[in-house]
């Protein structure tokens, strides 16, 4: 059962901001994650401020620099269908279409997908875990099949988003609006690890909302997203990898490789990037780079399978890039 | 254990002898055709009223407060704040007069648990209940009930439940019963004679039923008469349990269950919710609706227990089995459910082997009770047995189908060697393999890129599926040739109503749209056992046939007087009766004076006894092709074929749907499903949602599924020749997938579910 709360449908961003900022005030965009969190009592809500009637928060348009601007309330279905996204950033279209199910993609929004709360069953369930102010992270000694192998501690959630690793690989930024004003920050600065912020997964202050996602221009860009899950739909990533590469004559000049589903935030695999820049990503390079992807990983009791999984999808994705290149 | 014991709860009435000899059907006109369901429009349009749709004037809404701990003692329950909340009409606990009801009993009949329990032995144990004007008020009131728990140590891992340090679930410890032992022949001699021995340990996960419609009911009192609209697989078991618990005459308890949104075994009996709803309705004088939340259905409405199975099989070089040793371990939870019920049956019965020993150990854990789930014990056993057979074939360099063909059993060995009324296992294997293209698919070279293809198969049989008495059906034939069919059976989504109407149509030549069906109502329809055990068609269709024949014969008797021709010389021809040898001698039924006077002919049919000294079982073989990603261990099922001997096909459309549905459920066991308990920390259930408890989606099920009926002619099992189908269809599925994955990768996965979370590591280990 949902708790009782006041519901406000704001007409403008300013009106929404006026209502936001209270400790238990929640933003409603697509609601696909919010309603679940409220029903499961993950957090309280005394007021829910809906952005669905706010104009100007949806849609995809070209930026002056040739990049794209995606409204925060653009649905995942729209992102995955957009011919501009598919043409310029095919990896983002792949990531958006890998989310959940058609119903949820029709309802869920891109900004909401970035800001969704983790799926850890100790966080979602009746467990007073560290992230909720309790004394311990139950995942450490518990059922941790779906938990972090990289960047964990003191909490071992994985960031659940499919679009976040891809957007980070694409060097996207987000426009954040709050009562104090507005700012645009790179996604690299948006997500935070639990060792920095235990209770939150990003730098949004109370009352702030993500209004836009800004993608830099894409000339010469190769992008892809590969996700592994236990079932074909309505399942978060056991592991995923987002690639954004630039190359000249088959030789990689710039690489961004980001892992999803394996760390509390989208996880930049810099060792992989170093291993492939300057190469043509031949078979051996791909294999060695894939092995580097799990450097420093510290699996828990039940999630060591994620290491070969990461290696597998990184190698597969790099070989796809190699095969794709026009000779 | 006889299968019937497994399903029947309480005494069953004696069944009279069938009224007349019933000849085997020759060519059928209606039975067997792929006809749409008689209630398809109601189901699809939403006009079908499921129990959870029932709305009564003045109806209250109830909810149950449950223990959040797997093991705790309730030291204090304070309900006054909840009682004072707006809309709250009743709050009951174990202290409420009349609510202190014994619920669980041990084998000797002693009470070991109550409706509301002060000693909670599983997460989800009922502690209190509320009735309020709205479901929201009821749930809010639950939160206002203050309960002080003394949290106690718990045991949630069945594999360590017998260790001395494991906290005891019951006073006598965690052994729920003496180990079950089955033995025939000389096991040691059998293994001595073996030239190859395979021994492995297998595990299957705890699965949940997850029916779409939650468990629950609406209860209403009229004086001392109670009416319950329950989402159930059997209205009569609900009636008998509710009457027993509340001390009411059976006649005062009416249970109605016209539709049910899935049960899969978890709705064979009433739940505590049924009795709690009745108590709250009595206390408030208002109808009460009590349906579980989705979370409650996952937490405490039954499960297929997890099993650990050790299997050792010996064989000669030619494949002849010489010895089988099986050990199974499982837990039915904290109370009376069994963790190992009929788990070893296929080891005893499926393949010919003279030397067999099975032991099963059933233990208690602090978790919700097991309830029968589609072919209890069998898919688990199949996971072990059929993988060992596959491994054996591999070591003997025999084709897996051939190895099975070399070990066909001619009699039911598990029943002391009595014959089957029919046995189409050979045909399932041979025709299944042929239609699937087994040999060609098997010999195709494994691809050498990232994606490897493989094919696998598994056989199986289901212990039950014979059906049997009692069942009574009534057919009323009206003056205008329309028919009313009355039977107590539930249609749990399998098409029971449609099949029964087709039986009437077959015998009386009445079109299906002229047949009205009344069913699943203890006040107005005839006694029937619950729809479970794959026995509804073989149990009730013969009774329906007998009732239709009774009508038929009465009509001929009446026309015989009219035409002055012996009844044996007459036949029904649409709405006329005609003399067989003289078509000129015919009379319209509406002109038969005796019939006109009576206006209706009532036929009564009873299910006759099963043949003595014989066993009736459905047999199965399934084949599948999979694609495995060699880097990640992702498994995709590409196609499936189910070859099933369930005797006569009553309706090809509902038959095929059972095959498809069973395979889908088996894919869940094989690839995605498992209940996760927070073993070692809190003992609570982790994946308490349909997101985290992963049943397969449409994308996990191949579009290419073939149903291949092996329609053995069974002239002995019953008067329609049909055997059970609903459960055998899910028995071999998971094992067939595991064998296909082995064929593709050379890796055996002994533990289900089998997906990237296991296979990725196994593939990497082999690389290294």
mmCIF file of C-alpha atoms in Angstrom, chain B residues 360-533:
data_model
loop_
_atom_site.group_PDB
_atom_site.id
_atom_site.type_symbol
_atom_site.label_atom_id
_atom_site.label_comp_id
_atom_site.label_asym_id
_atom_site.label_seq_id
_atom_site.Cartn_x
_atom_site.Cartn_y
_atom_site.Cartn_z
ATOM 1 C CA UNK B 360 14.607 -39.456 1.375
ATOM 2 C CA UNK B 361 15.096 -37.152 4.302
ATOM 3 C CA UNK B 362 12.508 -34.539 5.136
ATOM 4 C CA UNK B 363 13.570 -31.783 7.513
ATOM 5 C CA UNK B 364 12.026 -28.742 9.119
ATOM 6 C CA UNK B 365 13.259 -25.228 8.490
ATOM 7 C CA UNK B 366 11.884 -21.875 9.611
ATOM 8 C CA UNK B 367 10.152 -21.077 6.349
ATOM 9 C CA UNK B 368 6.690 -21.133 4.800
ATOM 10 C CA UNK B 369 5.040 -24.475 4.146
ATOM 11 C CA UNK B 370 5.424 -26.410 0.932
ATOM 12 C CA UNK B 371 2.306 -27.022 -1.095
ATOM 13 C CA UNK B 372 2.057 -29.361 -4.066
ATOM 14 C CA UNK B 373 3.357 -27.583 -7.154
ATOM 15 C CA UNK B 374 2.695 -28.913 -10.643
ATOM 16 C CA UNK B 375 4.056 -32.486 -10.541
ATOM 17 C CA UNK B 376 5.463 -32.374 -7.002
ATOM 18 C CA UNK B 377 8.920 -33.926 -6.771
ATOM 19 C CA UNK B 378 9.059 -34.931 -10.403
ATOM 20 C CA UNK B 379 10.828 -32.060 -12.212
ATOM 21 C CA UNK B 380 13.447 -32.111 -9.449
ATOM 22 C CA UNK B 381 13.993 -35.846 -9.807
ATOM 23 C CA UNK B 382 14.072 -35.454 -13.568
ATOM 24 C CA UNK B 383 16.807 -32.807 -13.218
ATOM 25 C CA UNK B 384 18.949 -35.482 -11.559
ATOM 26 C CA UNK B 385 17.874 -38.705 -13.242
ATOM 27 C CA UNK B 386 17.733 -37.431 -16.803
ATOM 28 C CA UNK B 387 21.104 -35.710 -16.530
ATOM 29 C CA UNK B 388 22.652 -38.902 -15.215
ATOM 30 C CA UNK B 389 21.102 -40.844 -18.092
ATOM 31 C CA UNK B 390 22.581 -38.291 -20.491
ATOM 32 C CA UNK B 391 25.992 -38.605 -18.853
ATOM 33 C CA UNK B 392 25.749 -42.359 -18.959
ATOM 34 C CA UNK B 393 24.928 -42.262 -22.658
ATOM 35 C CA UNK B 394 27.927 -40.036 -23.168
ATOM 36 C CA UNK B 395 30.293 -42.394 -21.363
ATOM 37 C CA UNK B 396 28.887 -45.426 -23.151
ATOM 38 C CA UNK B 397 28.980 -43.594 -26.476
ATOM 39 C CA UNK B 398 25.328 -44.317 -26.956
ATOM 40 C CA UNK B 399 22.699 -41.968 -28.257
ATOM 41 C CA UNK B 400 20.680 -40.656 -25.282
ATOM 42 C CA UNK B 401 17.408 -41.741 -26.896
ATOM 43 C CA UNK B 402 18.828 -45.192 -27.606
ATOM 44 C CA UNK B 403 20.016 -45.595 -24.019
ATOM 45 C CA UNK B 404 16.514 -44.905 -22.786
ATOM 46 C CA UNK B 405 14.989 -47.271 -25.316
ATOM 47 C CA UNK B 406 17.287 -49.996 -24.017
ATOM 48 C CA UNK B 407 15.922 -49.520 -20.514
ATOM 49 C CA UNK B 408 12.191 -49.347 -21.049
ATOM 50 C CA UNK B 409 10.154 -50.824 -18.231
ATOM 51 C CA UNK B 410 7.356 -53.178 -19.199
ATOM 52 C CA UNK B 411 5.615 -52.923 -15.829
ATOM 53 C CA UNK B 412 5.296 -50.435 -12.983
ATOM 54 C CA UNK B 413 8.259 -51.550 -10.899
ATOM 55 C CA UNK B 414 7.578 -48.982 -8.189
ATOM 56 C CA UNK B 415 4.214 -50.657 -7.615
ATOM 57 C CA UNK B 416 5.582 -54.152 -7.314
ATOM 58 C CA UNK B 417 5.537 -55.010 -10.985
ATOM 59 C CA UNK B 418 1.923 -54.498 -11.994
ATOM 60 C CA UNK B 419 1.234 -53.679 -15.647
ATOM 61 C CA UNK B 420 0.268 -50.261 -16.989
ATOM 62 C CA UNK B 421 -3.078 -49.850 -18.686
ATOM 63 C CA UNK B 422 -1.076 -48.257 -21.474
ATOM 64 C CA UNK B 423 2.506 -47.190 -21.945
ATOM 65 C CA UNK B 424 3.519 -44.949 -24.805
ATOM 66 C CA UNK B 425 6.987 -44.110 -23.531
ATOM 67 C CA UNK B 426 8.692 -45.859 -26.437
ATOM 68 C CA UNK B 427 6.578 -43.909 -28.922
ATOM 69 C CA UNK B 428 7.236 -40.643 -27.063
ATOM 70 C CA UNK B 429 10.959 -41.263 -27.453
ATOM 71 C CA UNK B 430 10.932 -42.593 -30.997
ATOM 72 C CA UNK B 431 8.329 -40.355 -32.583
ATOM 73 C CA UNK B 432 9.517 -37.357 -30.594
ATOM 74 C CA UNK B 433 13.064 -37.871 -31.849
ATOM 75 C CA UNK B 434 11.870 -38.350 -35.412
ATOM 76 C CA UNK B 435 9.653 -35.278 -35.475
ATOM 77 C CA UNK B 436 12.284 -33.137 -33.756
ATOM 78 C CA UNK B 437 14.956 -34.226 -36.220
ATOM 79 C CA UNK B 438 17.034 -35.478 -33.309
ATOM 80 C CA UNK B 439 19.729 -37.414 -35.092
ATOM 81 C CA UNK B 440 20.379 -34.710 -37.650
ATOM 82 C CA UNK B 441 20.449 -31.969 -35.004
ATOM 83 C CA UNK B 442 22.664 -34.093 -32.797
ATOM 84 C CA UNK B 443 25.203 -34.733 -35.497
ATOM 85 C CA UNK B 444 25.462 -31.128 -36.639
ATOM 86 C CA UNK B 445 28.910 -29.874 -35.796
ATOM 87 C CA UNK B 446 29.053 -27.486 -32.908
ATOM 88 C CA UNK B 447 29.715 -24.012 -34.243
ATOM 89 C CA UNK B 448 33.097 -22.661 -33.360
ATOM 90 C CA UNK B 449 32.281 -18.987 -32.948
ATOM 91 C CA UNK B 450 30.938 -17.410 -29.764
ATOM 92 C CA UNK B 451 27.562 -19.065 -30.008
ATOM 93 C CA UNK B 452 27.398 -22.810 -29.558
ATOM 94 C CA UNK B 453 24.311 -24.819 -30.373
ATOM 95 C CA UNK B 454 23.262 -28.041 -28.759
ATOM 96 C CA UNK B 455 20.281 -30.342 -28.459
ATOM 97 C CA UNK B 456 19.124 -32.309 -25.485
ATOM 98 C CA UNK B 457 16.256 -34.489 -24.430
ATOM 99 C CA UNK B 458 14.735 -36.016 -21.332
ATOM 100 C CA UNK B 459 12.040 -38.548 -20.576
ATOM 101 C CA UNK B 460 9.583 -38.741 -17.748
ATOM 102 C CA UNK B 461 6.443 -40.120 -16.235
ATOM 103 C CA UNK B 462 3.948 -38.805 -13.718
ATOM 104 C CA UNK B 463 2.996 -40.970 -10.753
ATOM 105 C CA UNK B 464 -0.680 -40.042 -10.942
ATOM 106 C CA UNK B 465 -2.828 -39.001 -13.842
ATOM 107 C CA UNK B 466 -5.201 -41.948 -13.605
ATOM 108 C CA UNK B 467 -7.908 -40.093 -11.794
ATOM 109 C CA UNK B 468 -10.485 -42.224 -10.108
ATOM 110 C CA UNK B 469 -13.653 -42.189 -8.083
ATOM 111 C CA UNK B 470 -15.463 -40.379 -6.664
ATOM 112 C CA UNK B 471 -17.072 -38.057 -9.137
ATOM 113 C CA UNK B 472 -20.705 -37.441 -9.872
ATOM 114 C CA UNK B 473 -22.155 -35.523 -12.794
ATOM 115 C CA UNK B 474 -25.705 -34.672 -13.749
ATOM 116 C CA UNK B 475 -26.935 -33.933 -17.237
ATOM 117 C CA UNK B 476 -30.364 -32.419 -17.705
ATOM 118 C CA UNK B 477 -31.809 -32.720 -21.189
ATOM 119 C CA UNK B 478 -34.584 -30.183 -21.683
ATOM 120 C CA UNK B 479 -37.577 -30.411 -23.933
ATOM 121 C CA UNK B 480 -36.068 -28.093 -26.527
ATOM 122 C CA UNK B 481 -32.900 -30.158 -26.788
ATOM 123 C CA UNK B 482 -30.743 -27.836 -24.709
ATOM 124 C CA UNK B 483 -28.660 -29.298 -21.961
ATOM 125 C CA UNK B 484 -27.554 -28.367 -18.497
ATOM 126 C CA UNK B 485 -24.353 -30.036 -17.296
ATOM 127 C CA UNK B 486 -23.762 -30.033 -13.565
ATOM 128 C CA UNK B 487 -20.482 -31.090 -11.962
ATOM 129 C CA UNK B 488 -18.432 -29.960 -9.014
ATOM 130 C CA UNK B 489 -15.044 -29.783 -10.668
ATOM 131 C CA UNK B 490 -13.119 -26.553 -10.929
ATOM 132 C CA UNK B 491 -11.786 -25.301 -14.238
ATOM 133 C CA UNK B 492 -8.342 -24.093 -13.191
ATOM 134 C CA UNK B 493 -7.630 -22.636 -16.589
ATOM 135 C CA UNK B 494 -7.067 -25.956 -18.260
ATOM 136 C CA UNK B 495 -10.332 -26.054 -20.202
ATOM 137 C CA UNK B 496 -12.249 -28.488 -17.982
ATOM 138 C CA UNK B 497 -15.625 -26.960 -18.787
ATOM 139 C CA UNK B 498 -14.919 -27.111 -22.497
ATOM 140 C CA UNK B 499 -13.777 -30.724 -22.430
ATOM 141 C CA UNK B 500 -16.773 -31.821 -20.337
ATOM 142 C CA UNK B 501 -19.211 -30.036 -22.654
ATOM 143 C CA UNK B 502 -17.560 -31.799 -25.589
ATOM 144 C CA UNK B 503 -18.175 -35.164 -23.914
ATOM 145 C CA UNK B 504 -21.868 -34.309 -23.602
ATOM 146 C CA UNK B 505 -21.947 -33.110 -27.194
ATOM 147 C CA UNK B 506 -20.302 -36.344 -28.302
ATOM 148 C CA UNK B 507 -22.918 -38.533 -26.645
ATOM 149 C CA UNK B 508 -26.063 -36.479 -27.184
ATOM 150 C CA UNK B 509 -25.277 -34.712 -30.449
ATOM 151 C CA UNK B 510 -26.060 -31.360 -28.894
ATOM 152 C CA UNK B 511 -24.100 -28.361 -30.185
ATOM 153 C CA UNK B 512 -21.752 -26.822 -27.603
ATOM 154 C CA UNK B 513 -23.638 -23.541 -27.538
ATOM 155 C CA UNK B 514 -26.757 -25.414 -26.385
ATOM 156 C CA UNK B 515 -24.960 -26.688 -23.288
ATOM 157 C CA UNK B 516 -24.939 -24.639 -20.115
ATOM 158 C CA UNK B 517 -22.506 -25.610 -17.391
ATOM 159 C CA UNK B 518 -22.914 -25.318 -13.646
ATOM 160 C CA UNK B 519 -19.821 -26.227 -11.708
ATOM 161 C CA UNK B 520 -17.641 -25.642 -8.650
ATOM 162 C CA UNK B 521 -20.381 -24.784 -6.155
ATOM 163 C CA UNK B 522 -20.915 -27.044 -3.133
ATOM 164 C CA UNK B 523 -24.524 -25.996 -2.793
ATOM 165 C CA UNK B 524 -25.686 -26.672 -6.314
ATOM 166 C CA UNK B 525 -23.202 -28.993 -7.992
ATOM 167 C CA UNK B 526 -22.057 -32.541 -7.359
ATOM 168 C CA UNK B 527 -19.167 -33.776 -5.286
ATOM 169 C CA UNK B 528 -15.761 -33.546 -6.928
ATOM 170 C CA UNK B 529 -12.232 -33.734 -5.656
ATOM 171 C CA UNK B 530 -9.911 -30.793 -6.223
ATOM 172 C CA UNK B 531 -8.481 -30.229 -9.682
ATOM 173 C CA UNK B 532 -4.925 -31.380 -9.127
ATOM 174 C CA UNK B 533 -2.757 -34.364 -9.851
#
